[in-house]
mmCIF file of C-alpha atoms and ligand atoms in Angstrom:
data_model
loop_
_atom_site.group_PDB
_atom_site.id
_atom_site.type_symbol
_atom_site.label_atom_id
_atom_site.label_comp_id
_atom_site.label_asym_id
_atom_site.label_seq_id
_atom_site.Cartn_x
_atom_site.Cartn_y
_atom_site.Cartn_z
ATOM 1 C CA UNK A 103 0.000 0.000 0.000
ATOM 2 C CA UNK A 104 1.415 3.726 -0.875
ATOM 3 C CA UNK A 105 1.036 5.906 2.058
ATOM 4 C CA UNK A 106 1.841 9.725 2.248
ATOM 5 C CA UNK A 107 3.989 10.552 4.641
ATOM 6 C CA UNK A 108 6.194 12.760 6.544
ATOM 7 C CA UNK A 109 10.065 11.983 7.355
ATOM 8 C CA UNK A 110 10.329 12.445 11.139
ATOM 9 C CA UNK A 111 14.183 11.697 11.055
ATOM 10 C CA UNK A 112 16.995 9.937 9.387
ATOM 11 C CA UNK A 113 19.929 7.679 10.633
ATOM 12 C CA UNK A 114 22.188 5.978 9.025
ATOM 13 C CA UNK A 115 20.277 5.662 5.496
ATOM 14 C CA UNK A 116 17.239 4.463 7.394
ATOM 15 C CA UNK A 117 13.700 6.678 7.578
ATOM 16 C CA UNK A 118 11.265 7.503 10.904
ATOM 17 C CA UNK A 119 8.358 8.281 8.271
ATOM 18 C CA UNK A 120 4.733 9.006 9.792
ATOM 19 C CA UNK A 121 1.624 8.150 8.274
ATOM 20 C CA UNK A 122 -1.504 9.260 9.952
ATOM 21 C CA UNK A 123 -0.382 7.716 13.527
ATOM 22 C CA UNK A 124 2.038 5.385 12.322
ATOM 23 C CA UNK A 125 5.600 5.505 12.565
ATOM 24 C CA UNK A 126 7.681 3.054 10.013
ATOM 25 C CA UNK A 127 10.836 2.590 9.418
ATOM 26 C CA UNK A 128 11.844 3.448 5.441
ATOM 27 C CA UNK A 129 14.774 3.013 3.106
ATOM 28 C CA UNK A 130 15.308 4.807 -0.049
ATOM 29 C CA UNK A 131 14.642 3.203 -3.683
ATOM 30 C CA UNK A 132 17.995 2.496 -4.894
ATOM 31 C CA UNK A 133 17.366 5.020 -7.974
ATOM 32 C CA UNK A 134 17.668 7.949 -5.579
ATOM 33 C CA UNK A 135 20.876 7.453 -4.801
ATOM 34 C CA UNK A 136 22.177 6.862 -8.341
ATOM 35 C CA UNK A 137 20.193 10.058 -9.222
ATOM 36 C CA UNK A 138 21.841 11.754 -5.889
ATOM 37 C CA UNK A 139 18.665 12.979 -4.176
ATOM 38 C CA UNK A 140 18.788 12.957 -0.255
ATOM 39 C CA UNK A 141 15.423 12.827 1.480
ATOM 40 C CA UNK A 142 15.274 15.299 4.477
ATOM 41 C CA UNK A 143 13.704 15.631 7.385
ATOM 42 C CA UNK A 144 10.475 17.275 7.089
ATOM 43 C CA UNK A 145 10.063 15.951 3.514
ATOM 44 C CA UNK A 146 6.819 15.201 2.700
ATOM 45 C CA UNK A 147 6.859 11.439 1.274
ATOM 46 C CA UNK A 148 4.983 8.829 -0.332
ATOM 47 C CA UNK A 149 6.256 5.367 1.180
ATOM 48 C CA UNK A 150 5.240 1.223 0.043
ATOM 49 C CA UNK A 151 4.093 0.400 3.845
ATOM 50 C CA UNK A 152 5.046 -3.196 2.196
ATOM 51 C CA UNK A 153 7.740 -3.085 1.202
ATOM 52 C CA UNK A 154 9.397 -0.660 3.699
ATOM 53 C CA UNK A 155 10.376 1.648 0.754
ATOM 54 C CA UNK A 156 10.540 5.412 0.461
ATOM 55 C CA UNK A 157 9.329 5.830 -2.873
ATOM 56 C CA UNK A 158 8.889 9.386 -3.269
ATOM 57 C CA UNK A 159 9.673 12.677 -2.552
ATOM 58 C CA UNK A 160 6.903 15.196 -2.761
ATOM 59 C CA UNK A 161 7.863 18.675 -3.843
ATOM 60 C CA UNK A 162 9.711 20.943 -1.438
ATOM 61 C CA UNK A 163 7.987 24.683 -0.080
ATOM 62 C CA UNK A 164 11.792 25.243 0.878
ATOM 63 C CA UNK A 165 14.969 23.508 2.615
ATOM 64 C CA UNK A 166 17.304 24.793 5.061
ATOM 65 C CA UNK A 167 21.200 23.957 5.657
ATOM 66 C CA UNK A 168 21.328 24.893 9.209
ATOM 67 C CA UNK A 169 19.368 23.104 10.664
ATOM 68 C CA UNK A 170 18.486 20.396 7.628
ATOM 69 C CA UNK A 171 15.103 20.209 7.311
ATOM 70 C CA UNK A 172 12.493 21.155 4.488
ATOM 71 C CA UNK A 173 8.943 22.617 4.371
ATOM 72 C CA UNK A 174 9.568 24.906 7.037
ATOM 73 C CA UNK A 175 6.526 27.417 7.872
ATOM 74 C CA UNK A 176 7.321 29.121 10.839
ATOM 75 C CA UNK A 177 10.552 30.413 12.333
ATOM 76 C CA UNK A 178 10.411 31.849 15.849
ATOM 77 C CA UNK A 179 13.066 33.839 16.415
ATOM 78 C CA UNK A 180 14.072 33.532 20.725
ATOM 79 C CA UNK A 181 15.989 36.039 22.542
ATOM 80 C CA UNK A 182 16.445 36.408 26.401
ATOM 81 C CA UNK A 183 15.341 39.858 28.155
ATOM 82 C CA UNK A 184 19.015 39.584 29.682
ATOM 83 C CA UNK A 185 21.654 37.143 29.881
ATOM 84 C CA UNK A 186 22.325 37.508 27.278
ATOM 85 C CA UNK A 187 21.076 41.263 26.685
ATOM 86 C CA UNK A 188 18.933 40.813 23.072
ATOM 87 C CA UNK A 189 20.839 41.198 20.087
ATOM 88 C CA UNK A 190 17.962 43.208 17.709
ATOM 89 C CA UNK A 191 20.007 43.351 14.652
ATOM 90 C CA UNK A 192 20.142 39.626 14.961
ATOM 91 C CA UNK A 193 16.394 39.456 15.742
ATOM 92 C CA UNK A 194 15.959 41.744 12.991
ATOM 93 C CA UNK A 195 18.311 40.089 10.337
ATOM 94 C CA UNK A 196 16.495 36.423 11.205
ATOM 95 C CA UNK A 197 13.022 38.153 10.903
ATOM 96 C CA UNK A 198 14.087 39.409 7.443
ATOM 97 C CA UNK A 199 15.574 36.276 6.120
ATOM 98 C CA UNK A 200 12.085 34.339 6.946
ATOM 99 C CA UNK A 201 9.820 37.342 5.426
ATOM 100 C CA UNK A 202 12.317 36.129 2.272
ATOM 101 C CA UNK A 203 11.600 32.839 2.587
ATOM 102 C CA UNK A 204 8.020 33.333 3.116
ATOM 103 C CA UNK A 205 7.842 31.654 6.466
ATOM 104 C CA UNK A 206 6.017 32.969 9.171
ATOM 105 C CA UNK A 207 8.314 34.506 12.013
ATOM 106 C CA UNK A 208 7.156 34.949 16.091
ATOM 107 C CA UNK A 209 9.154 35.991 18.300
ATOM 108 C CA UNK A 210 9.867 34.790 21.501
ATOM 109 C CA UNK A 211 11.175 36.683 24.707
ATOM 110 C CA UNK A 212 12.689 34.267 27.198
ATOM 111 C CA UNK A 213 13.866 34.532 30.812
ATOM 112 C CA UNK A 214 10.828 36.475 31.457
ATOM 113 C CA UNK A 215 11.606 35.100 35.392
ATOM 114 C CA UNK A 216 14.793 37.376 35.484
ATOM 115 C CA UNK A 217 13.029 40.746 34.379
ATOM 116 C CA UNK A 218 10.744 42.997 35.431
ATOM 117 C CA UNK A 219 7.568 43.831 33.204
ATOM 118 C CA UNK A 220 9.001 47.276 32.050
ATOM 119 C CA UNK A 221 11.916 44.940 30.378
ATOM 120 C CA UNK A 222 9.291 43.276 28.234
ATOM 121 C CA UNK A 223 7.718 46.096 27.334
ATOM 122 C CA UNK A 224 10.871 47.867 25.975
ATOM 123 C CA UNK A 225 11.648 44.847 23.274
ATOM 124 C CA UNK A 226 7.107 44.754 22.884
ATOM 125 C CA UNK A 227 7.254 48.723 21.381
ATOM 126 C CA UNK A 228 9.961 47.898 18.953
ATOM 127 C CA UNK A 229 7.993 45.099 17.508
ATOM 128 C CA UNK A 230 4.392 46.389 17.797
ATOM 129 C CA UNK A 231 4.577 46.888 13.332
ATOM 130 C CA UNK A 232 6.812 43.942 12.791
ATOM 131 C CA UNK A 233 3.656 41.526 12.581
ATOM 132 C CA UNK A 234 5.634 39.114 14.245
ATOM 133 C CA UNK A 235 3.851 38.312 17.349
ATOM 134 C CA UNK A 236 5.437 38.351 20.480
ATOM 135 C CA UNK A 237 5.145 35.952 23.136
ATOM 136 C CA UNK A 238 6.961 36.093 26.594
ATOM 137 C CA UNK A 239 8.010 32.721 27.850
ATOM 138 C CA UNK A 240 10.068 31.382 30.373
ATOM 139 C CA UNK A 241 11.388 28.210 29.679
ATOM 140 C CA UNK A 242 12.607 27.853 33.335
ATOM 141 C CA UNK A 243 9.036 28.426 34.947
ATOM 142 C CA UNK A 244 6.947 27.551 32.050
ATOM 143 C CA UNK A 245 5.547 30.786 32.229
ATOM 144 C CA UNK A 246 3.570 31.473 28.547
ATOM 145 C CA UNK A 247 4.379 28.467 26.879
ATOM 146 C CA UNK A 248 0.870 27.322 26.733
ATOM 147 C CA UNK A 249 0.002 30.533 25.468
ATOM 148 C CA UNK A 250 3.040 30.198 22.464
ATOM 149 C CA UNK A 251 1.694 26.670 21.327
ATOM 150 C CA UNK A 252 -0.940 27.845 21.150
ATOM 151 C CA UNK A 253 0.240 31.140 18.845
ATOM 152 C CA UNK A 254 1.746 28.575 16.412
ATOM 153 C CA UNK A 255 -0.955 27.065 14.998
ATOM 154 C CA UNK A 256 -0.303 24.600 12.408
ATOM 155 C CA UNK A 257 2.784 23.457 10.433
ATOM 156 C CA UNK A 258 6.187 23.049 10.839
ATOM 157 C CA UNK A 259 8.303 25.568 13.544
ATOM 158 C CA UNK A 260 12.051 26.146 14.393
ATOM 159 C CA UNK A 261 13.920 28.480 16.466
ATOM 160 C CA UNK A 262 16.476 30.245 15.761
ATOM 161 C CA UNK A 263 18.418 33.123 17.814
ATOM 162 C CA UNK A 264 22.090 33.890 19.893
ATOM 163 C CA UNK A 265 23.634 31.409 21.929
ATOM 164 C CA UNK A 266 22.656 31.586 25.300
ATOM 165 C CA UNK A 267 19.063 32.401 25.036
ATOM 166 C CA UNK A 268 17.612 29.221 25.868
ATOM 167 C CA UNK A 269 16.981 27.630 22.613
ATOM 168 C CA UNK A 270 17.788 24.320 23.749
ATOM 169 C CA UNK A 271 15.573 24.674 27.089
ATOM 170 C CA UNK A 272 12.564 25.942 25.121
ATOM 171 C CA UNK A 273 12.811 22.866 23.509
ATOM 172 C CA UNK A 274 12.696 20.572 26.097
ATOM 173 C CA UNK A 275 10.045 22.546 28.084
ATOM 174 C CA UNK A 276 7.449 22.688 25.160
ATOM 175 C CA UNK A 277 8.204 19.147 23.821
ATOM 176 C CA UNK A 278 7.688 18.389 27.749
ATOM 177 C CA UNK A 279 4.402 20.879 28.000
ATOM 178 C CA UNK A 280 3.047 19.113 24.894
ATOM 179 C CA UNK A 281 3.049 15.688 26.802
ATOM 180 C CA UNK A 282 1.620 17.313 29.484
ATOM 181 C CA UNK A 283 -0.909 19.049 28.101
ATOM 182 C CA UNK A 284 -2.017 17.849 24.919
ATOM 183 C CA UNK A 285 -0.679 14.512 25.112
ATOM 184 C CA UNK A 286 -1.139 13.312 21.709
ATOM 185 C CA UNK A 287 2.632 12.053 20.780
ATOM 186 C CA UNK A 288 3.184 9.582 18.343
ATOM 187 C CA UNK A 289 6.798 9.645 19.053
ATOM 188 C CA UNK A 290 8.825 8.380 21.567
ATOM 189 C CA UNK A 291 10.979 11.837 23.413
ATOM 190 C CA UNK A 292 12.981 10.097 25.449
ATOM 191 C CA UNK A 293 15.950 10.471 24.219
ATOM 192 C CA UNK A 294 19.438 9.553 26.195
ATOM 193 C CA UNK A 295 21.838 12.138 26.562
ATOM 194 C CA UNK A 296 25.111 10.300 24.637
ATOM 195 C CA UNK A 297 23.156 8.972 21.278
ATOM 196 C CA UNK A 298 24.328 10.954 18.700
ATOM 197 C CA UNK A 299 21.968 14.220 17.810
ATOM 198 C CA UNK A 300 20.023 13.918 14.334
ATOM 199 C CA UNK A 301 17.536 16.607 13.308
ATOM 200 C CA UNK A 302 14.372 15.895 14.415
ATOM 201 C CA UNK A 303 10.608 16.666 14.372
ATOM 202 C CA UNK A 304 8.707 16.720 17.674
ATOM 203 C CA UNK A 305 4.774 16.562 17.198
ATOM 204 C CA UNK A 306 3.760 19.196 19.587
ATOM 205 C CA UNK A 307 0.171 18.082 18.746
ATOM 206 C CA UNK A 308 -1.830 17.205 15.400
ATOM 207 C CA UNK A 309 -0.546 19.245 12.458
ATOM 208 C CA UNK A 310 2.057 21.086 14.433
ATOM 209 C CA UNK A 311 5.420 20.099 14.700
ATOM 210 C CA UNK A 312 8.919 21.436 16.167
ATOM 211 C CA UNK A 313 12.555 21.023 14.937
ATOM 212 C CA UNK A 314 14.163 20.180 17.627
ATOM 213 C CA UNK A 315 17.649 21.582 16.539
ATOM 214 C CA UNK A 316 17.796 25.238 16.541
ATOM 215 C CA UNK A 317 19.697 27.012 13.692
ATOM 216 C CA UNK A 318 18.783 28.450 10.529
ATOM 217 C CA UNK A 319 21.333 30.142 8.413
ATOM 218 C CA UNK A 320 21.293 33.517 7.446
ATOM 219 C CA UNK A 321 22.707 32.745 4.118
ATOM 220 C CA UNK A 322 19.420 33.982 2.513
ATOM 221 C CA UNK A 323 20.699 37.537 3.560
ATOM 222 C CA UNK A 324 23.262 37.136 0.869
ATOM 223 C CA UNK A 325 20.905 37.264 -2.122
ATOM 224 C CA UNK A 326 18.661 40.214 -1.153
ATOM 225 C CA UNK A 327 18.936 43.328 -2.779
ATOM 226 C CA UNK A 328 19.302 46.842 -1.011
ATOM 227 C CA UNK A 329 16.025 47.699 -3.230
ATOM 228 C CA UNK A 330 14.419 44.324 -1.683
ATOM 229 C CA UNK A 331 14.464 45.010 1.977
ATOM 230 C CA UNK A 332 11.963 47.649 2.736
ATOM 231 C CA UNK A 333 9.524 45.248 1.510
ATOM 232 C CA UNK A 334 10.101 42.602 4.421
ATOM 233 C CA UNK A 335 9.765 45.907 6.493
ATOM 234 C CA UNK A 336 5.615 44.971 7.486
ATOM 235 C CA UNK A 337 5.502 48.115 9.640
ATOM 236 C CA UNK A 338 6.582 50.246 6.398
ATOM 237 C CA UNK A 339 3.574 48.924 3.791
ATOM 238 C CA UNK A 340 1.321 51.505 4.989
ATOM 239 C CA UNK A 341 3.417 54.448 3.371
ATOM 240 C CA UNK A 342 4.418 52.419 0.516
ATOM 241 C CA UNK A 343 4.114 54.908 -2.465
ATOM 242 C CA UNK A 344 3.802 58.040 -0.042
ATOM 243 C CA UNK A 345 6.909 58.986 -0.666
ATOM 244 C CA UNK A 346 8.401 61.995 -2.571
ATOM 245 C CA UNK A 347 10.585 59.242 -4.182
ATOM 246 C CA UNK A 348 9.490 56.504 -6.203
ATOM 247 C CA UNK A 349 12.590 53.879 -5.162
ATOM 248 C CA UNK A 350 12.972 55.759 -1.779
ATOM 249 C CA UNK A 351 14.850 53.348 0.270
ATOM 250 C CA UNK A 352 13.622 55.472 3.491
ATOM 251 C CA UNK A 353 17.082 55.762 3.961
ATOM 252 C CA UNK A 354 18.437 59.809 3.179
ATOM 253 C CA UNK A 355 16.023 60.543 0.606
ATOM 254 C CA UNK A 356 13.765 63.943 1.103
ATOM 255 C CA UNK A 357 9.861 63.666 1.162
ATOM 256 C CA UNK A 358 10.231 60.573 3.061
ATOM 257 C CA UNK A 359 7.055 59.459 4.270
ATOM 258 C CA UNK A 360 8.351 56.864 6.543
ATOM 259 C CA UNK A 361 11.059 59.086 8.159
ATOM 260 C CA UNK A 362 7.760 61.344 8.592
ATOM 261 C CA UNK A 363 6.325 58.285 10.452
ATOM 262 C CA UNK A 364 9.156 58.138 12.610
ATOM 263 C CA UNK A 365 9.603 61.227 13.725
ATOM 264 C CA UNK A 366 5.460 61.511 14.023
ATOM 265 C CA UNK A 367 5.795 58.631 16.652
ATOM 266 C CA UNK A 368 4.094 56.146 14.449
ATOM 267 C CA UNK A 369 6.704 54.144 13.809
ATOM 268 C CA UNK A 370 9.591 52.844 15.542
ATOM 269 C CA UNK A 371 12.643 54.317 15.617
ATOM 270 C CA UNK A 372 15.142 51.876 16.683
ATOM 271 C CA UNK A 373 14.004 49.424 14.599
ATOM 272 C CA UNK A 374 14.333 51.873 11.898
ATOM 273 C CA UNK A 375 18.031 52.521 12.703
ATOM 274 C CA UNK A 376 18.909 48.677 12.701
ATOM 275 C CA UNK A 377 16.865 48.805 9.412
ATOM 276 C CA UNK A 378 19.719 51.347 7.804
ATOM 277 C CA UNK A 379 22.578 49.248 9.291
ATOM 278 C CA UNK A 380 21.144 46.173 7.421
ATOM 279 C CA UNK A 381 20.988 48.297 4.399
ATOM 280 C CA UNK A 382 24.344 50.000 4.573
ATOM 281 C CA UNK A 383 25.971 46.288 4.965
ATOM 282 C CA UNK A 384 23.952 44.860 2.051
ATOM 283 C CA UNK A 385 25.276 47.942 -0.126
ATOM 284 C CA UNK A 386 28.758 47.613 1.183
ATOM 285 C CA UNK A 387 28.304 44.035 0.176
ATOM 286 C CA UNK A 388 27.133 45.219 -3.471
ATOM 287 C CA UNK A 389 29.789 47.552 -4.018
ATOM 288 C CA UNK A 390 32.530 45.183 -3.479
ATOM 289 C CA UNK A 391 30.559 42.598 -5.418
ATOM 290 C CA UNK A 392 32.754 44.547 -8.200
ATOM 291 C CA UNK A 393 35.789 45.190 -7.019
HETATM 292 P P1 GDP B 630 20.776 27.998 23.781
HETATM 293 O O1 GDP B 630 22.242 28.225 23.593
HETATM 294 O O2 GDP B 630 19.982 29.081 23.130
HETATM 295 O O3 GDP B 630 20.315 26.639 23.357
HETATM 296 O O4 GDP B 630 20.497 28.163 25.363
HETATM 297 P P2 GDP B 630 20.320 27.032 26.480
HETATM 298 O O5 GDP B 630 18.996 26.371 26.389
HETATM 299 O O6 GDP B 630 21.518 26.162 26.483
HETATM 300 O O7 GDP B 630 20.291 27.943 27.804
HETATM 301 C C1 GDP B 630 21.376 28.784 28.178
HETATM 302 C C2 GDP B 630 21.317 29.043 29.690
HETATM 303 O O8 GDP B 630 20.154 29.788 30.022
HETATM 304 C C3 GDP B 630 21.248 27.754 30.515
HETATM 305 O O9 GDP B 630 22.036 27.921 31.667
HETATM 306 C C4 GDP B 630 19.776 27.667 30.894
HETATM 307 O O10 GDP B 630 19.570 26.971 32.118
HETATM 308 C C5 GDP B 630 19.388 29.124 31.031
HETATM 309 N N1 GDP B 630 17.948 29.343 30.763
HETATM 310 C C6 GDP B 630 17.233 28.871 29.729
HETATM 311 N N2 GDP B 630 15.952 29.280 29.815
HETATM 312 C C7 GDP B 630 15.852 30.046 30.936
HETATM 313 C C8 GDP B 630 14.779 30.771 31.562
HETATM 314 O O11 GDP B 630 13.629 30.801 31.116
HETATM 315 N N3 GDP B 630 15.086 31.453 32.696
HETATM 316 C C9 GDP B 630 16.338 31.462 33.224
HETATM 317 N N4 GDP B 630 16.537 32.169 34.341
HETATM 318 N N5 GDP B 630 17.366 30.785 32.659
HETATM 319 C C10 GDP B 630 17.137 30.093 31.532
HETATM 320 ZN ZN1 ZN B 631 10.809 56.769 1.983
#
């Protein structure tokens, strides 16, 4: 029987593949490796429940190096209100490289047991436009995490951020709240300490599943044009076309209806700056493109 599937993970040639609430074990036809095509995790499958064979690889919404994994749809981007203090530009450079790959960012404030509410609130105002939603977690306490699975909605989610922030906690804790609370694994978590780490998806709950390596790559940042970023600015669509310019990059141009914002109070002006540092590095990167 051919079953659609989902690859869960992958070790040594062999693939977790689930199909409704089964979880088999897979190997590739022999054709894919002469034709050199490497399923991933997160691959969406067809499989011969048979004869234990991975016979096909549906087509990919995108694939990611860091971690490995394909048909992403969300991407939230953690940072810690202190220790470490947030990085923004990072935040910032992460939420623009998953506008690009059209995949849904949140963001996700951790350590919320080590700061006081006005902390919070300081990161909340610079992301009020982004249209990333903002959830404030603890991954210590367990403070909001029912409230951020239940922000994610369906589909496929990794997290991404600086070292330090509690990636690898948030991990834990939600693939422990989902046990908890929803309770509908088909997988096994427990997971000893020395086997070696593969990428792999957690099912959080029906539809919605978690890579548990963090990562992604910024790599997409490469590609994008100085033209091409205001358009992954969300909070900037409103005064799209408002300005005296008709390529205004909001950046020194007069007439500019989103430095009008800014200095109005309507839009953020921090985020703005970090907007202009992106810019000036992806034109710096241009200009030497020639040299
Ligand atoms: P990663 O590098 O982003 O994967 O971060 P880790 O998950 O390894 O966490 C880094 C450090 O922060 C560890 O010492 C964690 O115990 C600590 N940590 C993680 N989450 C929280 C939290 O919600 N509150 C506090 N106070 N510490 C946390
Ligand atoms: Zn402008």
């Amino acid at each position: 029987m051919i079953h659609t599937g989902r690859i869960l993970k992958g070790v040594g040639g062999q693939y977790w593949v689930q199909t409704g609430d089964a979880v088999g074990v897979y190997k590739p036809r022999g054709v894919f490796r002469a034709q050199d095509i490497k399923p991933m995790v997160g691959d969406r499958v067809k499989v011969d429940t048979e004869k234990e064979r991975l016979e096909e690889i549906l087509p990919r919404t995108n694939s990611l190096v860091r971690p490995p994994v394909a048909n992403l749809d969300m991407l939230a981007v953690v940072m810690a209100v202190k220790d470490p203090d947030p990085d923004l530009l990072m935040v910032d450079k992460l939420l623009l490289a998953a506008r690009m790959m059209d995949i849904a960012p949140m963001l996700v404030l951790n350590k919320c047991d080590t700061a006081e509410a006005k902390a919070v609130s300081a990161i909340e105002i610079q992301y009020a436009g982004s249209g990333a939603p903002l959830y404030p977690v603890s991954a210590r306490t367990g403070a909001g995490l029912s409230n951020l699975i239940k922000g994610m909605g369906k589909g496929t989610l990794a997290l991404a951020g600086q070292s330090g922030v509690g990636k690898s906690s948030l991990v834990n804790a939600l693939a422990g709240k989902a046990l908890m609370d929803i309770g509908s694994l088909s997988q096994k978590l427990a997971r000893g300490k020395h086997t070696t780490r593969h990428v792999e998806l957690i099912e959080l709950r029906a539809d919605l599943y978690l890579v548990d390596t963090p990562g992604f790559s910024l790599i997409q940042l490469d590609t994008i044009s100085a033209e091409q970023v205001r358009y992954f600015m969300e909070e900037y669509a409103p005064y799209e076309g408002q300005c005296r310019f008709n390529g205004c990059l909001h950046d020194h141009e007069p007439g500019c209806a989103v430095k009008a914002a800014i200095e109005a109070g309507k839009l953020n002006k921090d985020r703005h700056e970090r907007y202009k540092t992106i810019l000036d590095e992806i034109k710096v990167r241009e200009e030497n493109k020639w040299k």
